[in-house]
JSON list of C-alpha atoms in Angstrom, two decimals:
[
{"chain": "G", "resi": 31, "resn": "UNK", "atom": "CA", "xyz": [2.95, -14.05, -3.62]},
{"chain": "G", "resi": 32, "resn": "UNK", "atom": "CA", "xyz": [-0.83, -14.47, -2.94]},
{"chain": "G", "resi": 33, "resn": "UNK", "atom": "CA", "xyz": [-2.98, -13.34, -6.04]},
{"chain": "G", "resi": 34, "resn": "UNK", "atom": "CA", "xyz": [-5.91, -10.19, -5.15]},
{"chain": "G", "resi": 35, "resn": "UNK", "atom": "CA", "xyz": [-8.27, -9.65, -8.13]},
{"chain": "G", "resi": 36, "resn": "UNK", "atom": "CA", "xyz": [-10.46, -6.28, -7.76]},
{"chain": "G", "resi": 37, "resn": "UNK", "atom": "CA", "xyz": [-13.19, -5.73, -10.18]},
{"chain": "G", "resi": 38, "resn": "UNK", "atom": "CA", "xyz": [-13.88, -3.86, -11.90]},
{"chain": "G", "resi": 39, "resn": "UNK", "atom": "CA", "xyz": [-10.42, -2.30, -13.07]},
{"chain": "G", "resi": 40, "resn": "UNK", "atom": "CA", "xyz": [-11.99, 1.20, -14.33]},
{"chain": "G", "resi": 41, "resn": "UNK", "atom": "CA", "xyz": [-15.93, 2.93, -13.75]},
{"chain": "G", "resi": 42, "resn": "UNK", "atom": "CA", "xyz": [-17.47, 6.34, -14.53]},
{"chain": "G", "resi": 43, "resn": "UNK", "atom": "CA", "xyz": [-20.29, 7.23, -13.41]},
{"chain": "G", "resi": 44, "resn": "UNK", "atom": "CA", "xyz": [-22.91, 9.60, -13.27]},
{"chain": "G", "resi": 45, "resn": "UNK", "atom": "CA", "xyz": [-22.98, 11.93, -10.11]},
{"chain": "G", "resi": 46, "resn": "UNK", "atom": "CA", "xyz": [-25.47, 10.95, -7.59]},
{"chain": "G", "resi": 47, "resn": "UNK", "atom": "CA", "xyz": [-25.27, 7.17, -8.27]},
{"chain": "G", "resi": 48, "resn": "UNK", "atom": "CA", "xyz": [-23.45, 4.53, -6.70]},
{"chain": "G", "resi": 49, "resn": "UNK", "atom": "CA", "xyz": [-20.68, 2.27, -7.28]},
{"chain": "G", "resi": 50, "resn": "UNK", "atom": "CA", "xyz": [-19.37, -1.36, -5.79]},
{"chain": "G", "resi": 51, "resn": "UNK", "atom": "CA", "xyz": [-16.04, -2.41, -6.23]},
{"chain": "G", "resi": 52, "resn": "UNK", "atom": "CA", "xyz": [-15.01, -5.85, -5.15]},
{"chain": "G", "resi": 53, "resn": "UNK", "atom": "CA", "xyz": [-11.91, -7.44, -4.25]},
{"chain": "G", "resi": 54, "resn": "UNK", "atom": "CA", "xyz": [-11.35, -10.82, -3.90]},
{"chain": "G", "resi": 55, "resn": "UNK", "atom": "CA", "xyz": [-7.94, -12.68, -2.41]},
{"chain": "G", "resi": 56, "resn": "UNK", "atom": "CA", "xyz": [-8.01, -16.07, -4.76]},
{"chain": "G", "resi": 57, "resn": "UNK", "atom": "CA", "xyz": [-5.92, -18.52, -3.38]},
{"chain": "G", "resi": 58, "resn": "UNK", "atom": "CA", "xyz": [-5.71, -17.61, 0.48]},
{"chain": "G", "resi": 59, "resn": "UNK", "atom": "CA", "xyz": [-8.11, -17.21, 3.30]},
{"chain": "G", "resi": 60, "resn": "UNK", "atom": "CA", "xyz": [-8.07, -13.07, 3.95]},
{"chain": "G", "resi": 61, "resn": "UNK", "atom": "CA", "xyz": [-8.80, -12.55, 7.49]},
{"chain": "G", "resi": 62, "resn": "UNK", "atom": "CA", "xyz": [-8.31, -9.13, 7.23]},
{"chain": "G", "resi": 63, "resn": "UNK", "atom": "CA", "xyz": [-8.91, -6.88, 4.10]},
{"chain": "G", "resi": 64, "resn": "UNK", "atom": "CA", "xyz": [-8.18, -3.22, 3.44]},
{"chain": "G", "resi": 65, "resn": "UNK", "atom": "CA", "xyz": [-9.34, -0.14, 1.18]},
{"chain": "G", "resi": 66, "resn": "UNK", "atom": "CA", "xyz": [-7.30, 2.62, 0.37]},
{"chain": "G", "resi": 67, "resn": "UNK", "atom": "CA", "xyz": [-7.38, 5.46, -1.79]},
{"chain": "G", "resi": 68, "resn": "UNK", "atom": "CA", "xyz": [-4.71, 6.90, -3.85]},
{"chain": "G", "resi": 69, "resn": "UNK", "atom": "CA", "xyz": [-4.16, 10.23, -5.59]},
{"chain": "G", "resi": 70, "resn": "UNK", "atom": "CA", "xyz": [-1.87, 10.57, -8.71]},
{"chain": "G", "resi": 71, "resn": "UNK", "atom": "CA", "xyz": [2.10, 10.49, -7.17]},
{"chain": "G", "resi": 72, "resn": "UNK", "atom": "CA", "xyz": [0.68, 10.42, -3.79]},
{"chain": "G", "resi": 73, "resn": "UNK", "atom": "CA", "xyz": [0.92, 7.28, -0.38]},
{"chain": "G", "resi": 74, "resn": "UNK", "atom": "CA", "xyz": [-1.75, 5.19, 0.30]},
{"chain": "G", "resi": 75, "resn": "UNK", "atom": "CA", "xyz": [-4.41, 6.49, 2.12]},
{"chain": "G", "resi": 76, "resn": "UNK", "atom": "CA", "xyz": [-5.95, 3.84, 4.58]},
{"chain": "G", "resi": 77, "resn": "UNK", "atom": "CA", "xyz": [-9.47, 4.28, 4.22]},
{"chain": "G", "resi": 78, "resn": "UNK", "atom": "CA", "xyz": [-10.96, 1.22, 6.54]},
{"chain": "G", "resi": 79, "resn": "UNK", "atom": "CA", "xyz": [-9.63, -2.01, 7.55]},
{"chain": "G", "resi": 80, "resn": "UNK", "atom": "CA", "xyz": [-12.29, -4.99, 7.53]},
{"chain": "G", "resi": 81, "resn": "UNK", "atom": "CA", "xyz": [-12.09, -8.11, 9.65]},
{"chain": "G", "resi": 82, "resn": "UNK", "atom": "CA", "xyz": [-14.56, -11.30, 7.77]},
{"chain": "G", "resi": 83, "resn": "UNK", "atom": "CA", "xyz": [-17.96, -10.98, 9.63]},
{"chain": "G", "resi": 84, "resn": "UNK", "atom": "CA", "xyz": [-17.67, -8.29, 11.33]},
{"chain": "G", "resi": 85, "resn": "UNK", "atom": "CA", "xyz": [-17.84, -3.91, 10.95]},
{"chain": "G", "resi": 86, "resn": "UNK", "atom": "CA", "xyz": [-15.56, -2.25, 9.38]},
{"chain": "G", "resi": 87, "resn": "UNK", "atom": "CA", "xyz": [-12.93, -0.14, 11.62]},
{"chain": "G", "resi": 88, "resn": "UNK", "atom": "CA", "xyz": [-12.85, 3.71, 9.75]},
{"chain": "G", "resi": 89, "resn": "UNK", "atom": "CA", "xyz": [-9.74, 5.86, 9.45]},
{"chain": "G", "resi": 90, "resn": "UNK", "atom": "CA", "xyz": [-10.65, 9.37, 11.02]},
{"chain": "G", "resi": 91, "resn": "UNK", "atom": "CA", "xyz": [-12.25, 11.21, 8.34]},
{"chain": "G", "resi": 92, "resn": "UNK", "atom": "CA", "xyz": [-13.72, 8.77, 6.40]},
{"chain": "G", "resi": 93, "resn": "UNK", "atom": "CA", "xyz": [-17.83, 8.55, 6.01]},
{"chain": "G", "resi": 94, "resn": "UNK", "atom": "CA", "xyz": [-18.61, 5.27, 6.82]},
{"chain": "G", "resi": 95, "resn": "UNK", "atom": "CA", "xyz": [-22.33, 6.25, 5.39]},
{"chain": "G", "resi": 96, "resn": "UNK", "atom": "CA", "xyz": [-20.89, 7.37, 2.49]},
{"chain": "G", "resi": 97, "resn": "UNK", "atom": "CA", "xyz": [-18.20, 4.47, 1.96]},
{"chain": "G", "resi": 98, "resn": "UNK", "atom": "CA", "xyz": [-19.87, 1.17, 2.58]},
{"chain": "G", "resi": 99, "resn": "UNK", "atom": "CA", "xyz": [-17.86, -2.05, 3.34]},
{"chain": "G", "resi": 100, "resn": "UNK", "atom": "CA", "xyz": [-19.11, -5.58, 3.72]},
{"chain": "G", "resi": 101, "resn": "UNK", "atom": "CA", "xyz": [-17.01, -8.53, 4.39]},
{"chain": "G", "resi": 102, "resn": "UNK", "atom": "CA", "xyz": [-19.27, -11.34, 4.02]},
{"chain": "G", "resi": 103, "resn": "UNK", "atom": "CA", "xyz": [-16.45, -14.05, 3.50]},
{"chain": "G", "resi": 104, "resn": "UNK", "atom": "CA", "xyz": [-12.82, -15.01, 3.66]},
{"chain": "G", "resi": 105, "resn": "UNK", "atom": "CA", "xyz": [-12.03, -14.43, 0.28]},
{"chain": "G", "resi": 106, "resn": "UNK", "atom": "CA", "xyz": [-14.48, -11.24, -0.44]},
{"chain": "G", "resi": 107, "resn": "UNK", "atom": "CA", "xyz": [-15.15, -7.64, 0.32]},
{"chain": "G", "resi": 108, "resn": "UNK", "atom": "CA", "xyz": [-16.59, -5.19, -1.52]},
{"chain": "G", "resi": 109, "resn": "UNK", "atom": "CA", "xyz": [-16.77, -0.99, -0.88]},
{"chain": "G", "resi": 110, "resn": "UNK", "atom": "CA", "xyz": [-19.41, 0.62, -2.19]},
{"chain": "G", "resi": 111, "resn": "UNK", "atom": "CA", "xyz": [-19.54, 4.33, -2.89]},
{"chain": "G", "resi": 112, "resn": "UNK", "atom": "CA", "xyz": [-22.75, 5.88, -2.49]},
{"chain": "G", "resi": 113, "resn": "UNK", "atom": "CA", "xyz": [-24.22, 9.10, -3.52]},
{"chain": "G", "resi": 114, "resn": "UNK", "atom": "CA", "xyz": [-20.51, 9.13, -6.09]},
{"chain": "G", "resi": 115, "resn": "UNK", "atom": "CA", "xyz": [-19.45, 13.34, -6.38]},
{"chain": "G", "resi": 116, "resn": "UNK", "atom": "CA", "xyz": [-16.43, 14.68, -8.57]},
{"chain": "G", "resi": 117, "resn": "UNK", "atom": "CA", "xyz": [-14.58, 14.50, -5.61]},
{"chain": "G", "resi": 118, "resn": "UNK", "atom": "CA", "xyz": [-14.61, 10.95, -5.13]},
{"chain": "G", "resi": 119, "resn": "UNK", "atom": "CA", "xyz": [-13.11, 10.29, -8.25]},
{"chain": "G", "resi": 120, "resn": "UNK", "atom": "CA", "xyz": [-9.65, 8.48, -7.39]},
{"chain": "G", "resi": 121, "resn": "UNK", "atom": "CA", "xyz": [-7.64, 5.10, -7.48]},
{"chain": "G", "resi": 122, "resn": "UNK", "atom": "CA", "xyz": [-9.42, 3.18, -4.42]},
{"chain": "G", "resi": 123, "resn": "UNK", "atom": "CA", "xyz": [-7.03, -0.31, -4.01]},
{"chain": "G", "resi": 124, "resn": "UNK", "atom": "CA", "xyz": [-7.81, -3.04, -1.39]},
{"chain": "G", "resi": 125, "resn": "UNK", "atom": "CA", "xyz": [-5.31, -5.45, -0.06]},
{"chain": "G", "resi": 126, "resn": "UNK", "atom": "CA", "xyz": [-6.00, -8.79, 1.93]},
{"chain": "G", "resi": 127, "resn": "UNK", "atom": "CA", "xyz": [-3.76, -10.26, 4.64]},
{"chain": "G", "resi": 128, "resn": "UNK", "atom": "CA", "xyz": [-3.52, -12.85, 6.76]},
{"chain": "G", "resi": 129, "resn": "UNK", "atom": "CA", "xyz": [-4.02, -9.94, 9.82]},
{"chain": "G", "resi": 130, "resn": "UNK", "atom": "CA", "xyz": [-2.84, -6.92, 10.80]},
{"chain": "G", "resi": 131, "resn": "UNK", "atom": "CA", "xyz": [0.68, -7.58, 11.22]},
{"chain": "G", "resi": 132, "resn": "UNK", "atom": "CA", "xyz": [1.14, -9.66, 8.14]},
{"chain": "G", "resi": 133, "resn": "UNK", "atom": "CA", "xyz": [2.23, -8.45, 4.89]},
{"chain": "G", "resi": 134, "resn": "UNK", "atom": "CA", "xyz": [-0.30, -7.36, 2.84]},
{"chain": "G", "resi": 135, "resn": "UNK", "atom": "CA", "xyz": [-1.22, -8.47, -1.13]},
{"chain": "G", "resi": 136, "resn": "UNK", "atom": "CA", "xyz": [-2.76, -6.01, -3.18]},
{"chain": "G", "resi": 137, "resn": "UNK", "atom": "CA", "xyz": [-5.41, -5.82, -5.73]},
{"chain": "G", "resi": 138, "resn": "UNK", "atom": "CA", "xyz": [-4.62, -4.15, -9.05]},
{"chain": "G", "resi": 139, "resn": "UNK", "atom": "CA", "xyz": [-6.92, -0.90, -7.93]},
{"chain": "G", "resi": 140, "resn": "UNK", "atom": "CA", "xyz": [-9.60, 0.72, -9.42]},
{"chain": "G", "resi": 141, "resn": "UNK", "atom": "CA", "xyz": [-10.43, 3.92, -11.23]},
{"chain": "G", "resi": 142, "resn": "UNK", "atom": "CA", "xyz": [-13.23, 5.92, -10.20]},
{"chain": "G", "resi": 143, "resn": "UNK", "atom": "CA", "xyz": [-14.47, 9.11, -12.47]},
{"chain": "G", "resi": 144, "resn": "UNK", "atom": "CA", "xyz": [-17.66, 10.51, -11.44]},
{"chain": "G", "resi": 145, "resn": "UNK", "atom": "CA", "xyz": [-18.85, 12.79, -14.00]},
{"chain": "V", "resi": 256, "resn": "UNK", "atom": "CA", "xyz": [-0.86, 8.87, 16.63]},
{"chain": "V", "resi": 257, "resn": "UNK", "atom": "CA", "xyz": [1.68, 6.89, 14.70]},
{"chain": "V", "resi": 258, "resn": "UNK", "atom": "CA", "xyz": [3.67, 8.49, 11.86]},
{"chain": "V", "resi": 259, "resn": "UNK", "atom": "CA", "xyz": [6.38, 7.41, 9.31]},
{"chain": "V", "resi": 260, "resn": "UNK", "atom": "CA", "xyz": [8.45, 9.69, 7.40]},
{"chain": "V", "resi": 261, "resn": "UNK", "atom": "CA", "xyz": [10.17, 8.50, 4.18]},
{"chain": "V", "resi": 262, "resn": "UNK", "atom": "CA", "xyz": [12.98, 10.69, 2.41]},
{"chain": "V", "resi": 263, "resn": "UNK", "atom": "CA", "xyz": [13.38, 11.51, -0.27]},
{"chain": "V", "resi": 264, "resn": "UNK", "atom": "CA", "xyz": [10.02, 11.89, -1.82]},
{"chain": "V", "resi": 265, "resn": "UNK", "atom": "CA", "xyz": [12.15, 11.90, -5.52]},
{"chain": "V", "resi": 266, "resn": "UNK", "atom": "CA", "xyz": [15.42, 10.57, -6.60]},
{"chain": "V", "resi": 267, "resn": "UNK", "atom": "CA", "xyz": [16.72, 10.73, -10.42]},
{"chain": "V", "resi": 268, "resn": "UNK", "atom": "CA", "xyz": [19.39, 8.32, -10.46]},
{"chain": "V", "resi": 269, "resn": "UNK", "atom": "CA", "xyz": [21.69, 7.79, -13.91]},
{"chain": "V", "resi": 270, "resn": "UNK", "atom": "CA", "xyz": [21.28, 4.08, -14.45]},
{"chain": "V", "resi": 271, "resn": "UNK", "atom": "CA", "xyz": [24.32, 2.49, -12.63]},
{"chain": "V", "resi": 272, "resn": "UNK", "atom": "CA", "xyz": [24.52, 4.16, -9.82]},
{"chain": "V", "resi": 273, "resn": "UNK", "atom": "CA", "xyz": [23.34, 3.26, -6.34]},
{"chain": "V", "resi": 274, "resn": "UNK", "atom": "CA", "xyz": [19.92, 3.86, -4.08]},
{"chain": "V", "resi": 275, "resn": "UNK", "atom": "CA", "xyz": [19.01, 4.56, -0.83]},
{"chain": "V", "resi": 276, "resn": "UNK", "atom": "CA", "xyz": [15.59, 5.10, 0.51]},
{"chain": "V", "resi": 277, "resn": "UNK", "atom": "CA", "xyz": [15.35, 5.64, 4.62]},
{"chain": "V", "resi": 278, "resn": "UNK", "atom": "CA", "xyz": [12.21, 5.61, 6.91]},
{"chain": "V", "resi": 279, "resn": "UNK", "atom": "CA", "xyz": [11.74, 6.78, 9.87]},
{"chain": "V", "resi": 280, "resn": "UNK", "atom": "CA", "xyz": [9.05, 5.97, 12.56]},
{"chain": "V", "resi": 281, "resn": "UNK", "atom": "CA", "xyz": [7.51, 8.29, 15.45]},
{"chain": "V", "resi": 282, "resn": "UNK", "atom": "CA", "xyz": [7.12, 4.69, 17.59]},
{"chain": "V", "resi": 283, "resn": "UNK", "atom": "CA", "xyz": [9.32, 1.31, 18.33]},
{"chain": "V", "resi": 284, "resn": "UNK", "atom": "CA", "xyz": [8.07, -0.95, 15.70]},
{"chain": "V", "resi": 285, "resn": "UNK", "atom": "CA", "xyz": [7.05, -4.23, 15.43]},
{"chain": "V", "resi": 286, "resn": "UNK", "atom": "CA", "xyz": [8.04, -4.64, 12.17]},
{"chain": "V", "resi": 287, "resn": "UNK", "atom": "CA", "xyz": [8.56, -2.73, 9.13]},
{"chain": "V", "resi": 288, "resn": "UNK", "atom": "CA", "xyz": [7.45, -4.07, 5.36]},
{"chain": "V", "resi": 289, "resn": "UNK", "atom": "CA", "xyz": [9.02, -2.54, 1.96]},
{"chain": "V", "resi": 290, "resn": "UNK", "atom": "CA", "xyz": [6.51, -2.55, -1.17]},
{"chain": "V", "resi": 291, "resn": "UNK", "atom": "CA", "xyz": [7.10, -1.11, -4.75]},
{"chain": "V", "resi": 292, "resn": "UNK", "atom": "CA", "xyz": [5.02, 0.45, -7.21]},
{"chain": "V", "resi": 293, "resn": "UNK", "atom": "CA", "xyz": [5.56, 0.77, -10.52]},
{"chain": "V", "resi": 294, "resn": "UNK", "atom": "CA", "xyz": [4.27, 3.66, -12.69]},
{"chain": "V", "resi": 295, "resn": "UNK", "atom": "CA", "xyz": [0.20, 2.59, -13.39]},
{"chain": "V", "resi": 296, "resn": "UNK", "atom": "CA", "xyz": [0.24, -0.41, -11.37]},
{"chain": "V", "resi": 297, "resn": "UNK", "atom": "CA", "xyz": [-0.45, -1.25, -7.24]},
{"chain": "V", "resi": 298, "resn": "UNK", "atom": "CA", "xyz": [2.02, -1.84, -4.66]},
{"chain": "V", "resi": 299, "resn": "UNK", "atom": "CA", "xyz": [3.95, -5.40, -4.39]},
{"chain": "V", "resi": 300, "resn": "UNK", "atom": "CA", "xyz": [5.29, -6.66, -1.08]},
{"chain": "V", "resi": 301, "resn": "UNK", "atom": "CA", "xyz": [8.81, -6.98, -1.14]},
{"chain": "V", "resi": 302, "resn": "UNK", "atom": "CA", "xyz": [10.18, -8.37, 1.88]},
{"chain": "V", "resi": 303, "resn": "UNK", "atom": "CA", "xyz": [9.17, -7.87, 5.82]},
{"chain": "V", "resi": 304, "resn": "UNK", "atom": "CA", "xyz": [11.55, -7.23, 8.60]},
{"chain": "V", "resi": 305, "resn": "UNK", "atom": "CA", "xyz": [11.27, -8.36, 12.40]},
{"chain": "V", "resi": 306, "resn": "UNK", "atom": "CA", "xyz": [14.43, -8.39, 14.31]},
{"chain": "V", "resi": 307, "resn": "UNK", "atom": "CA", "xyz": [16.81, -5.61, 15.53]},
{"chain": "V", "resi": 308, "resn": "UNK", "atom": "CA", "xyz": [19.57, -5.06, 13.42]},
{"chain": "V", "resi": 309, "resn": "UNK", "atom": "CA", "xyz": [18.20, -7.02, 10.91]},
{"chain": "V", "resi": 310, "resn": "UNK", "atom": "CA", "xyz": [19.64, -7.20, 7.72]},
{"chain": "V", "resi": 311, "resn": "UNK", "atom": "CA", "xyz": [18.29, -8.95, 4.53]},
{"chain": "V", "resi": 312, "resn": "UNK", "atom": "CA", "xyz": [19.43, -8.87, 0.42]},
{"chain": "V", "resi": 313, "resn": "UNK", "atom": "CA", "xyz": [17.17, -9.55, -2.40]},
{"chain": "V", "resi": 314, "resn": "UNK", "atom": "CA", "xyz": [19.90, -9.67, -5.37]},
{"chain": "V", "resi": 315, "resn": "UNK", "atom": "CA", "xyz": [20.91, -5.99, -5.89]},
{"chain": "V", "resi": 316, "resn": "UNK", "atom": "CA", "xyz": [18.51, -4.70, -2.81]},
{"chain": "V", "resi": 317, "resn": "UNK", "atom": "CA", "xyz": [19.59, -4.74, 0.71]},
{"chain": "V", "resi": 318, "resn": "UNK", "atom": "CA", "xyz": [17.31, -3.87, 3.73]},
{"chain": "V", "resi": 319, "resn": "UNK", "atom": "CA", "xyz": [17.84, -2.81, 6.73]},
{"chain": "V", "resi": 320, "resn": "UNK", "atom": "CA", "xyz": [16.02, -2.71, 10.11]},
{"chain": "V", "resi": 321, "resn": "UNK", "atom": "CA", "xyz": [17.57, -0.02, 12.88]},
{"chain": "V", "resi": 322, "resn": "UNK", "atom": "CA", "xyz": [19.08, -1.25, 16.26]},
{"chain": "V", "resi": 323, "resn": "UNK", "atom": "CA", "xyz": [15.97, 0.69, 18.23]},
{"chain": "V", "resi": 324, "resn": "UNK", "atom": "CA", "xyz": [13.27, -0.70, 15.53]},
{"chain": "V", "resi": 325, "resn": "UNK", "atom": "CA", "xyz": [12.47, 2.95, 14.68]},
{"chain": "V", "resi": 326, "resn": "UNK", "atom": "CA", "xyz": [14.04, 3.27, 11.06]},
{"chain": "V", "resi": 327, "resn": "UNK", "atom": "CA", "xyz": [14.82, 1.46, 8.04]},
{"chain": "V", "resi": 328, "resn": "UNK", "atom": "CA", "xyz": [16.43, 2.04, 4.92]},
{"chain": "V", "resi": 329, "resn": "UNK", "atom": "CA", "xyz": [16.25, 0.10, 1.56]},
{"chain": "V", "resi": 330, "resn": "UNK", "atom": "CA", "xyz": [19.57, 0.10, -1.21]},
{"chain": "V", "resi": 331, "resn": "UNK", "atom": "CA", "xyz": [19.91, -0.56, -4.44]},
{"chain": "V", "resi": 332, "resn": "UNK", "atom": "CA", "xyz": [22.89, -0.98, -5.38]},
{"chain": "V", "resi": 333, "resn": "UNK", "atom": "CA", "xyz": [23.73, -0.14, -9.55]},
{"chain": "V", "resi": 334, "resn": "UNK", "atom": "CA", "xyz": [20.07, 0.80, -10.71]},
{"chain": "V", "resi": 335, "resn": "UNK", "atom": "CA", "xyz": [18.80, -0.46, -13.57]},
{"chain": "V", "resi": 336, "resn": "UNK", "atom": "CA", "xyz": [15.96, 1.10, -15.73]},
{"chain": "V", "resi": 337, "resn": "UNK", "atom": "CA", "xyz": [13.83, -1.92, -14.38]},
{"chain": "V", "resi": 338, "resn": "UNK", "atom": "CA", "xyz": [13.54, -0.72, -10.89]},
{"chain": "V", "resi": 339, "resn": "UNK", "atom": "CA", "xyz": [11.57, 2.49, -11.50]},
{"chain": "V", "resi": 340, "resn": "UNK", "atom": "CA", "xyz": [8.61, 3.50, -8.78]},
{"chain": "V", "resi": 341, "resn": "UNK", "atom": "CA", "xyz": [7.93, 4.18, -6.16]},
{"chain": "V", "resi": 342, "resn": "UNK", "atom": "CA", "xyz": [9.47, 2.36, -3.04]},
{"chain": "V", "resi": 343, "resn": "UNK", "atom": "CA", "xyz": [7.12, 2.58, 0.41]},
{"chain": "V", "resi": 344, "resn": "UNK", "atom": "CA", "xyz": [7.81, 1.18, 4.03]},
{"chain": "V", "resi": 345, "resn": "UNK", "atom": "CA", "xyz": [4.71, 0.20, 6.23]},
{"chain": "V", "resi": 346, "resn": "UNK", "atom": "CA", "xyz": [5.63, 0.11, 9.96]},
{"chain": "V", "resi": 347, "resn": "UNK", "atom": "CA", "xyz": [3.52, -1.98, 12.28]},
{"chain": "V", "resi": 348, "resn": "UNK", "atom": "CA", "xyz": [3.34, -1.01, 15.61]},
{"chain": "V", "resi": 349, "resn": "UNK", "atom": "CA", "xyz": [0.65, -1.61, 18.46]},
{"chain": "V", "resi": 350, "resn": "UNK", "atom": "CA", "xyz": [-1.42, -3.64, 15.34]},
{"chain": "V", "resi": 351, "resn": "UNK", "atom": "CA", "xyz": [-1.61, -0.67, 12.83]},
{"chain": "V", "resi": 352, "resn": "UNK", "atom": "CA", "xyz": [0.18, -0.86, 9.73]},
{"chain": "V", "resi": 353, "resn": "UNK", "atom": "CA", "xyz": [1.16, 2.79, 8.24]},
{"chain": "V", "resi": 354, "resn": "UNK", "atom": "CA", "xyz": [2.53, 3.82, 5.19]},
{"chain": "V", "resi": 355, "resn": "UNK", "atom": "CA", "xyz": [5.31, 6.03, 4.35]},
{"chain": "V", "resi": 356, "resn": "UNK", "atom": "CA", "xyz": [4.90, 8.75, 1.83]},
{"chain": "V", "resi": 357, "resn": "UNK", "atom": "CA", "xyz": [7.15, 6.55, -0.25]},
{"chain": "V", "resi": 358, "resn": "UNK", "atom": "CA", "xyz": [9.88, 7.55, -2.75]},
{"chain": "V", "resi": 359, "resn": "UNK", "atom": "CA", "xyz": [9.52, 7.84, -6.22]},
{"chain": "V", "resi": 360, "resn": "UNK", "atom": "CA", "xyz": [12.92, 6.15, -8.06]},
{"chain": "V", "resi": 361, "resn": "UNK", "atom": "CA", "xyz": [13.48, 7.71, -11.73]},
{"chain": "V", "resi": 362, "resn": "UNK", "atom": "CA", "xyz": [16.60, 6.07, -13.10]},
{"chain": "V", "resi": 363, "resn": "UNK", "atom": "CA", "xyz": [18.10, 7.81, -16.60]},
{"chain": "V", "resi": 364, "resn": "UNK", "atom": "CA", "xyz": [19.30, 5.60, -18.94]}
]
């Protein structure tokens, strides 16, 4: 399957401050890429699908001042978490796809800890 | 809005015996796609179904698509120790893509 590298793999940080993650699909052309967060033993939680160039779409509930997306290219988007709280803190994975209806490859995730 | 239900949430299995996972969607789907996740790591696809009825094998897993495109199940038949984690379906329908709740395989040695 397609390879999806998401950097970095583990951050703690300090409460107040922010945090990029990136995730990058390395040998396809993503046309689509999504974030999701994950509690311990829990489902994915779709947080915002992202389409290259163009907004992100939100899930219902999600800040989308709070949980910044970009999609500048095919290959790269990044989620930034501003303003980090305790309650952030959680397993945020992004997968890339070829679009919506096509299977999706996964990034190894990473750990957030705000302290 | 769309919702998929996947039972059970837990199965202990003694290593040997079989596996069944089912999933069940609110809406006609699309298609439905199985990934796994094993214990610390992120979810791998492991196969994609499209047609009604369909039915597809991946060595000791079978999968199954329903007759209506509302349900699926995945089998494994004689578990090993190797296929621990948790199993999720993703049904597309109307060009979302949702997640089960998933089912978490423990398999005793």
């Amino acid at each position: 399957g397609a390879v999806v590298s998401q950097h970095p793999s583990r951050v703690i940080c300090k409460s107040g401050t922010s945090v990029k993650i990136e995730c990058r699909s390395l040998d396809f052309q993503a046309t689509t890429m999504f974030w999701y967060r994950q509690f311990p033993k829990q489902s994915l939680m779709l947080m915002a699908t992202s389409n290259e160039g163009s907004k992100a779409t939100y899930e219902q509930g999600v800040e989308k001042d709070k949980f910044l997306i970009n999609h500048a290219s095919l290959t790269l988007s990044t989620l930034t978490v501003t303003s980090a709280h305790p309650e952030d803190s959680s397993f945020y994975i992004c997968s890339a796809s070829r679009g919506r209806i096509y299977e999706q490859y996964f990034g190894p995730g990473t750990r957030l800890t705000v302290t | 809005g769309q919702q998929v239900m996947q039972i059970p949430q837990y199965q202990h299995v003694q290593e040997g015996e079989d596996f069944t996972t089912y999933c069940n969607s609110s809406t006609t789907l699309s298609n439905i796609q199985w990934y796994k996740q094993r214990p610390g790591g992120h979810p791998v696809f492991l196969i994609q179904l499209v047609k009604s009825g369909e039915v597809k094998k991946q060595k000791r897993l079978t999968f199954q698509f329903g007759e209506a495109k509302k349900n699926s199940s995945l089998h494994i038949t004689a578990t090993q120790t190797t296929d621990v984690g948790t199993y999720f379906c993703a049904g597309n329908a109307g060009n979302m893509l949702t997640f089960g709740g998933g089912t978490r395989l423990m398999v005793k040695p």
